Tab-separated table of C-alpha atoms in Angstrom:
chain	number	residue	atom	x	y	z
A	1	MET	CA	-26.346	34.556	1.711
A	2	SER	CA	-27.723	33.643	5.152
A	3	GLU	CA	-25.401	32.917	8.067
A	4	ASN	CA	-26.534	29.263	8.228
A	5	LEU	CA	-25.896	28.739	4.514
A	6	THR	CA	-22.462	30.326	4.825
A	7	GLN	CA	-21.561	27.931	7.644
A	8	THR	CA	-22.782	24.960	5.582
A	9	VAL	CA	-20.674	25.941	2.593
A	10	LYS	CA	-17.568	26.422	4.740
A	11	LYS	CA	-18.050	23.038	6.361
A	12	ARG	CA	-18.395	21.329	2.980
A	13	LEU	CA	-15.218	22.939	1.662
A	14	THR	CA	-13.298	22.044	4.811
A	15	THR	CA	-14.239	18.377	4.628
A	16	SER	CA	-13.783	18.039	0.883
A	17	ALA	CA	-10.001	18.340	0.668
A	18	MET	CA	-8.841	16.536	-2.466
A	19	ILE	CA	-5.747	15.079	-0.818
A	20	ALA	CA	-6.514	14.050	2.745
A	21	SER	CA	-5.256	11.773	5.476
A	22	ILE	CA	-6.661	8.253	5.492
A	23	ALA	CA	-6.646	8.314	9.297
A	24	ALA	CA	-9.995	8.324	11.062
A	25	GLU	CA	-10.761	11.162	13.438
A	26	GLY	CA	-8.792	10.676	16.655
A	27	GLN	CA	-6.729	7.807	15.254
A	28	PRO	CA	-3.026	7.797	16.261
A	29	THR	CA	-0.656	8.780	13.468
A	30	GLN	CA	3.040	9.243	12.854
A	31	ALA	CA	4.418	11.932	10.579
A	32	ALA	CA	6.529	10.917	7.578
A	33	PRO	CA	7.566	7.416	8.714
A	34	PHE	CA	9.302	6.714	5.403
A	35	GLY	CA	11.414	9.861	5.535
A	36	HIS	CA	12.447	9.329	9.149
A	37	ALA	CA	13.266	5.642	8.582
A	38	LEU	CA	15.384	6.461	5.541
A	39	VAL	CA	17.330	9.125	7.437
A	40	GLU	CA	18.036	6.633	10.222
A	41	LEU	CA	19.134	4.012	7.699
A	42	ALA	CA	21.421	6.484	5.924
A	43	ARG	CA	23.158	7.268	9.224
A	44	GLN	CA	24.180	3.615	9.346
A	45	ARG	CA	24.928	3.079	5.647
A	46	ASP	CA	26.799	5.518	3.445
A	47	ASP	CA	25.680	3.733	0.262
A	48	ILE	CA	22.122	5.036	0.662
A	49	VAL	CA	21.162	7.883	-1.674
A	50	GLY	CA	17.827	9.599	-2.229
A	51	MET	CA	16.454	10.554	-5.648
A	52	THR	CA	13.157	12.051	-6.785
A	53	ALA	CA	11.374	13.685	-9.710
A	54	ASP	CA	10.397	17.035	-8.207
A	55	LEU	CA	8.330	15.402	-5.439
A	56	SER	CA	10.559	15.302	-2.358
A	57	LYS	CA	8.053	17.237	-0.228
A	58	TYR	CA	5.145	15.041	-1.324
A	59	THR	CA	6.927	11.730	-0.755
A	60	ASP	CA	8.543	12.682	2.586
A	61	LEU	CA	11.991	12.515	0.968
A	62	HIS	CA	12.603	16.158	1.934
A	63	LEU	CA	13.693	14.905	5.379
A	64	PHE	CA	16.477	12.923	3.743
A	65	ALA	CA	17.431	15.921	1.581
A	66	GLU	CA	17.738	18.090	4.684
A	67	ALA	CA	19.819	15.518	6.577
A	68	PHE	CA	22.058	14.435	3.672
A	69	PRO	CA	22.059	17.143	0.970
A	70	GLU	CA	25.199	15.714	-0.638
A	71	ARG	CA	23.441	12.357	-1.098
A	72	PHE	CA	20.175	13.763	-2.446
A	73	PHE	CA	19.507	14.145	-6.179
A	74	GLN	CA	16.609	16.196	-7.543
A	75	MET	CA	16.076	15.041	-11.118
A	76	GLY	CA	13.210	17.364	-12.060
A	77	MET	CA	9.948	16.317	-13.688
A	78	ALA	CA	11.553	13.530	-15.730
A	79	GLU	CA	10.622	10.123	-14.362
A	80	GLN	CA	12.315	8.184	-17.159
A	81	LEU	CA	15.566	10.020	-16.455
A	82	LEU	CA	15.082	9.417	-12.719
A	83	MET	CA	14.881	5.640	-13.147
A	84	SER	CA	17.793	5.517	-15.589
A	85	ALA	CA	19.961	7.596	-13.264
A	86	ALA	CA	19.012	5.349	-10.335
A	87	ALA	CA	20.157	2.349	-12.369
A	88	GLY	CA	23.486	4.080	-12.929
A	89	MET	CA	23.824	4.785	-9.210
A	90	ALA	CA	23.160	1.128	-8.414
A	91	ARG	CA	25.794	0.032	-10.930
A	92	GLU	CA	28.316	2.208	-9.068
A	93	GLY	CA	27.580	0.474	-5.761
A	94	PHE	CA	25.018	2.836	-4.266
A	95	THR	CA	21.572	1.831	-3.020
A	96	PRO	CA	19.203	4.486	-4.385
A	97	PHE	CA	15.786	5.081	-2.848
A	98	VAL	CA	13.703	6.643	-5.604
A	99	THR	CA	10.409	8.443	-5.012
A	100	THR	CA	7.609	9.746	-7.180
A	101	TYR	CA	3.855	9.191	-7.478
A	102	ALA	CA	2.742	5.636	-8.193
A	103	VAL	CA	0.964	6.627	-11.416
A	104	PHE	CA	4.142	8.155	-12.799
A	105	ALA	CA	6.336	5.160	-11.969
A	106	SER	CA	3.908	2.547	-13.265
A	107	ARG	CA	2.551	4.299	-16.359
A	108	ARG	CA	5.195	6.792	-17.413
A	109	ALA	CA	8.455	5.089	-16.441
A	110	TYR	CA	7.541	1.416	-16.856
A	111	ASP	CA	9.885	0.642	-19.731
A	112	PHE	CA	12.830	2.349	-18.032
A	113	ILE	CA	12.253	0.413	-14.808
A	114	CYS	CA	11.959	-2.810	-16.813
A	115	MET	CA	14.978	-2.383	-19.089
A	116	ALA	CA	17.373	-0.363	-16.916
A	117	ILE	CA	16.587	-1.806	-13.469
A	118	ALA	CA	14.612	-5.061	-13.392
A	119	GLU	CA	16.278	-6.864	-16.311
A	120	GLU	CA	19.661	-6.209	-14.709
A	121	ASN	CA	18.310	-7.042	-11.221
A	122	LEU	CA	19.789	-3.824	-9.850
A	123	ASN	CA	19.540	-2.711	-6.253
A	124	VAL	CA	17.063	0.162	-6.776
A	125	LYS	CA	14.294	0.768	-4.248
A	126	ILE	CA	11.242	2.576	-5.634
A	127	ALA	CA	8.829	4.130	-3.104
A	128	CYS	CA	5.729	5.679	-4.647
A	129	ALA	CA	3.078	7.847	-3.006
A	130	LEU	CA	-0.667	8.058	-3.749
A	131	PRO	CA	-1.265	4.332	-4.285
A	132	GLY	CA	-4.777	3.239	-5.184
A	133	LEU	CA	-7.522	5.542	-3.970
A	134	THR	CA	-5.521	7.756	-1.594
A	135	THR	CA	-6.131	10.970	-3.491
A	136	GLY	CA	-9.303	12.548	-4.778
A	137	TYR	CA	-7.668	14.134	-7.832
A	138	GLY	CA	-9.092	11.583	-10.249
A	139	PRO	CA	-7.509	9.124	-12.715
A	140	SER	CA	-4.477	11.301	-13.441
A	141	HIS	CA	-3.240	10.710	-9.868
A	142	GLN	CA	-5.048	7.551	-8.693
A	143	ALA	CA	-2.758	4.535	-9.141
A	144	THR	CA	-5.508	1.931	-9.103
A	145	ASP	CA	-3.653	-0.366	-11.512
A	146	ASP	CA	-0.009	-0.129	-10.412
A	147	ILE	CA	0.181	-3.621	-8.901
A	148	ALA	CA	-1.403	-5.131	-12.005
A	149	ILE	CA	1.139	-3.308	-14.161
A	150	PHE	CA	4.162	-4.354	-12.085
A	151	ARG	CA	3.195	-7.927	-11.162
A	152	GLY	CA	4.269	-9.182	-14.557
A	153	MET	CA	7.757	-7.671	-14.310
A	154	PRO	CA	10.437	-10.274	-13.457
A	155	ASN	CA	12.787	-9.660	-10.502
A	156	LEU	CA	10.616	-6.889	-9.010
A	157	MET	CA	9.401	-7.334	-5.422
A	158	ILE	CA	6.124	-5.517	-4.615
A	159	ILE	CA	5.323	-4.382	-1.067
A	160	ASP	CA	2.109	-2.722	0.161
A	161	PRO	CA	2.617	-1.697	3.830
A	162	CYS	CA	-0.313	-1.107	6.168
A	163	ASP	CA	0.732	1.692	8.514
A	164	ALA	CA	3.494	3.871	9.948
A	165	LEU	CA	4.970	1.061	12.049
A	166	GLU	CA	5.303	-1.260	9.088
A	167	ILE	CA	6.755	1.406	6.798
A	168	SER	CA	9.500	2.144	9.335
A	169	GLN	CA	10.355	-1.579	9.415
A	170	VAL	CA	10.051	-2.148	5.657
A	171	VAL	CA	12.624	0.519	4.730
A	172	PRO	CA	15.688	-1.288	6.160
A	173	ALA	CA	14.320	-4.617	4.890
A	174	MET	CA	14.115	-3.155	1.380
A	175	ALA	CA	17.723	-2.035	1.628
A	176	GLU	CA	18.851	-5.515	2.689
A	177	HIS	CA	16.944	-7.203	-0.132
A	178	LYS	CA	19.127	-7.928	-3.157
A	179	GLY	CA	17.342	-6.609	-6.226
A	180	PRO	CA	14.704	-4.038	-7.162
A	181	VAL	CA	11.725	-3.310	-4.910
A	182	TYR	CA	8.537	-1.354	-5.526
A	183	MET	CA	6.779	-0.086	-2.393
A	184	ARG	CA	3.377	1.617	-2.269
A	185	LEU	CA	4.041	4.572	0.004
A	186	LEU	CA	1.672	6.110	2.551
A	187	ARG	CA	2.977	9.624	3.246
A	188	GLY	CA	2.316	12.530	5.582
A	189	LYS	CA	0.459	11.677	8.791
A	190	VAL	CA	0.201	7.922	8.482
A	191	PRO	CA	-2.105	5.903	10.780
A	192	LEU	CA	-0.528	3.768	13.492
A	193	VAL	CA	-2.453	0.491	13.723
A	194	LEU	CA	-0.293	-2.611	13.965
A	195	ASP	CA	1.414	-1.739	17.252
A	196	LYS	CA	-1.720	-2.965	19.058
A	197	TYR	CA	-1.131	-6.427	17.592
A	198	GLY	CA	2.532	-6.746	18.534
A	199	TYR	CA	3.324	-6.794	14.838
A	200	ARG	CA	6.784	-7.000	13.355
A	201	TYR	CA	7.358	-7.053	9.611
A	202	ARG	CA	8.823	-10.315	8.340
A	203	HIS	CA	10.254	-9.911	4.863
A	204	GLY	CA	8.169	-11.841	2.362
A	205	LYS	CA	5.748	-13.218	4.944
A	206	ALA	CA	2.005	-12.864	5.508
A	207	GLN	CA	0.819	-12.924	9.109
A	208	ARG	CA	-2.459	-13.641	10.886
A	209	LEU	CA	-3.433	-10.670	13.043
A	210	ARG	CA	-6.669	-12.070	14.430
A	211	ALA	CA	-8.661	-15.289	14.142
A	212	GLY	CA	-12.314	-15.669	13.151
A	213	LYS	CA	-14.648	-18.620	12.789
A	214	HIS	CA	-17.003	-17.138	10.173
A	215	ALA	CA	-14.635	-15.570	7.638
A	216	ILE	CA	-11.043	-14.504	7.042
A	217	ILE	CA	-9.875	-11.413	5.189
A	218	ILE	CA	-6.534	-11.584	3.372
A	219	SER	CA	-5.501	-7.965	2.869
A	220	SER	CA	-2.646	-5.608	2.121
A	221	GLY	CA	-1.843	-1.933	2.579
A	222	LEU	CA	-4.390	0.375	4.171
A	223	MET	CA	-7.074	-2.271	3.621
A	224	THR	CA	-5.586	-4.280	6.483
A	225	MET	CA	-6.391	-1.308	8.710
A	226	ARG	CA	-9.930	-1.272	7.320
A	227	ALA	CA	-10.223	-5.052	7.675
A	228	LEU	CA	-9.281	-4.844	11.346
A	229	GLU	CA	-11.804	-2.068	11.900
A	230	ALA	CA	-14.504	-4.042	10.103
A	231	ALA	CA	-13.690	-7.157	12.128
A	232	GLU	CA	-14.061	-5.215	15.374
A	233	ALA	CA	-17.402	-3.786	14.253
A	234	LEU	CA	-18.697	-7.206	13.158
A	235	GLU	CA	-17.580	-8.818	16.410
A	236	LYS	CA	-20.073	-6.590	18.249
A	237	GLN	CA	-22.771	-8.158	16.075
A	238	GLY	CA	-21.666	-11.706	16.860
A	239	ILE	CA	-19.732	-12.221	13.621
A	240	GLU	CA	-16.118	-13.366	13.980
A	241	VAL	CA	-13.812	-12.381	11.146
A	242	GLY	CA	-10.103	-13.139	11.024
A	243	VAL	CA	-7.515	-10.930	9.332
A	244	VAL	CA	-4.354	-12.074	7.535
A	245	HIS	CA	-2.026	-9.259	6.476
A	246	SER	CA	-0.046	-9.897	3.286
A	247	PRO	CA	2.231	-6.869	2.775
A	248	VAL	CA	4.299	-8.530	0.044
A	249	ILE	CA	2.237	-9.006	-3.111
A	250	LYS	CA	5.116	-10.445	-5.135
A	251	PRO	CA	6.482	-12.936	-4.362
A	252	LEU	CA	3.285	-13.938	-2.574
A	253	ASP	CA	3.601	-15.942	0.651
A	254	GLU	CA	1.726	-18.882	-0.812
A	255	GLN	CA	2.461	-21.211	2.106
A	256	THR	CA	0.711	-19.009	4.681
A	257	ILE	CA	-2.198	-18.214	2.373
A	258	LEU	CA	-2.743	-21.886	1.507
A	259	GLN	CA	-2.634	-22.804	5.175
A	260	GLU	CA	-5.156	-20.105	6.138
A	261	ALA	CA	-7.463	-20.882	3.216
A	262	GLY	CA	-7.193	-24.606	3.854
A	263	GLU	CA	-8.375	-24.071	7.417
A	264	ALA	CA	-11.204	-21.953	6.023
A	265	VAL	CA	-12.308	-24.855	3.821
A	266	ASP	CA	-12.163	-27.274	6.752
A	267	HIS	CA	-14.323	-24.991	8.899
A	268	GLN	CA	-16.544	-23.706	6.049
A	269	ARG	CA	-15.360	-20.110	6.416
A	270	LEU	CA	-15.655	-17.457	3.753
A	271	VAL	CA	-12.321	-16.215	2.342
A	272	ILE	CA	-12.248	-12.550	1.320
A	273	THR	CA	-9.398	-10.552	-0.195
A	274	ALA	CA	-9.270	-6.791	0.393
A	275	GLU	CA	-7.068	-4.362	-1.485
A	276	ASN	CA	-6.780	-0.680	-2.339
A	277	HIS	CA	-6.425	-1.527	-6.017
A	278	SER	CA	-8.475	-2.492	-9.024
A	279	ILE	CA	-10.241	-5.842	-8.801
A	280	THR	CA	-8.202	-6.718	-11.892
A	281	GLY	CA	-4.628	-7.936	-11.537
A	282	GLY	CA	-3.917	-7.332	-7.854
A	283	LEU	CA	-3.801	-9.247	-4.574
A	284	GLY	CA	-7.222	-10.844	-5.044
A	285	GLU	CA	-6.357	-12.443	-8.356
A	286	ALA	CA	-2.935	-13.501	-7.058
A	287	VAL	CA	-4.563	-15.257	-4.093
A	288	ALA	CA	-7.304	-16.814	-6.242
A	289	ALA	CA	-4.781	-18.202	-8.730
A	290	THR	CA	-2.693	-19.649	-5.906
A	291	LEU	CA	-5.714	-21.392	-4.394
A	292	MET	CA	-6.852	-22.805	-7.744
A	293	ARG	CA	-3.399	-24.108	-8.645
A	294	HIS	CA	-3.243	-26.024	-5.367
A	295	GLY	CA	-6.821	-27.295	-5.402
A	296	VAL	CA	-7.916	-25.270	-2.375
A	297	THR	CA	-11.448	-24.022	-3.069
A	298	PRO	CA	-13.112	-22.086	-0.251
A	299	ARG	CA	-16.047	-19.732	-0.714
A	300	PHE	CA	-14.252	-16.711	-2.121
A	301	GLN	CA	-15.034	-12.999	-2.554
A	302	GLN	CA	-13.058	-9.820	-3.322
A	303	ILE	CA	-13.212	-6.324	-1.881
A	304	ALA	CA	-11.437	-4.045	-4.314
A	305	LEU	CA	-11.837	-0.988	-6.486
A	306	PRO	CA	-13.833	-1.423	-9.705
A	307	ASP	CA	-12.179	-1.960	-13.078
A	308	ALA	CA	-12.876	1.639	-14.079
A	309	PHE	CA	-11.499	5.160	-14.048
A	310	LEU	CA	-12.647	6.548	-10.714
A	311	ALA	CA	-14.250	9.880	-9.879
A	312	ALA	CA	-12.628	12.885	-8.249
A	313	GLY	CA	-13.831	14.123	-4.877
A	314	ALA	CA	-13.387	13.812	-1.131
A	315	LEU	CA	-11.736	10.593	0.001
A	316	PRO	CA	-14.379	9.561	2.587
A	317	THR	CA	-17.089	9.907	-0.051
A	318	LEU	CA	-15.078	7.995	-2.641
A	319	HIS	CA	-14.158	5.201	-0.226
A	320	ASP	CA	-17.843	4.723	0.590
A	321	ARG	CA	-18.833	4.890	-3.072
A	322	TYR	CA	-16.286	2.309	-4.178
A	323	GLY	CA	-16.686	-0.066	-1.244
A	324	ILE	CA	-13.377	0.246	0.633
A	325	SER	CA	-14.547	2.188	3.686
A	326	THR	CA	-14.983	0.315	6.954
A	327	GLU	CA	-18.755	0.795	6.846
A	328	ALA	CA	-18.989	-0.457	3.266
A	329	MET	CA	-16.915	-3.508	4.124
A	330	VAL	CA	-19.120	-4.365	7.104
A	331	LYS	CA	-22.278	-4.190	4.987
A	332	GLN	CA	-20.822	-6.260	2.160
A	333	ILE	CA	-19.403	-8.978	4.422
A	334	LYS	CA	-22.766	-9.369	6.161
A	335	VAL	CA	-24.485	-9.809	2.781
A	336	TRP	CA	-22.000	-12.480	1.729
A	337	LEU	CA	-22.280	-14.368	5.008
A	338	GLN	CA	-26.085	-14.342	4.829
A	339	ALA	CA	-26.171	-15.603	1.234
């Protein structure tokens, strides 16, 4: 094998890590914001306990385990048992923070969350890593349908934070909320984005981050980061796009969304939803249903993952392929605006 070919192969392997950071090169990040926030919260509240199904290291809960070993419970690879035990903890007056992968909570432990936790409206906080397309390991690990699965469950709040700053603020808000919460967790080195906008999480509220006269994007999770990047890129081309961040998917902040969409109708702006989730059953459909019920009918489009089992591979390649990269968003928005 020639030296040049060897270098090419090494480069391809290096850039094709199956689980990779979603941060762009040179983008500021914070390590394990969930783990650090939970440790800080537990220093203030002795009712906080941490529980996981053999995934403490991969959900940043290992920081809690190191700080409070007597309040940490490793339940093994048994997600149904994990959720049932968390319900028992809540009944005894504790506030358990439970972690696993989003696919395991939504697909494998659904009935246990529904019957043991949600029906009883217990104070269990479920934080799940690898939401949507944040891993390249294929359908077995890609939770592209978790919001759709959980949106129909009564009593369950659903939160999809954007970045490290928001995660650190969401954790204490989850603990204060009375009832079960499901949070899509970004782990490891998480991008830091919202600090530039003076953002502060307001429980249950969507917030406008920037205005735009041609279109507005209503987004959640990492797609708010991508929406902001796309808006900056489009601004250089004379296209002004606003961004409204909606971290809470259920209950949806209908008042803010109706206000923003109503202004879009008045000024003939395009309304776009953007989510790291299947086009079926997530934020986009929740927003669309809200608008239809209230007779607000702007031009409307969705940026989302397809209703399909996705491929395995490197995240940058997959994000381009399935339309949720910044570059893909810019191209698609320009097509819609020119139509």
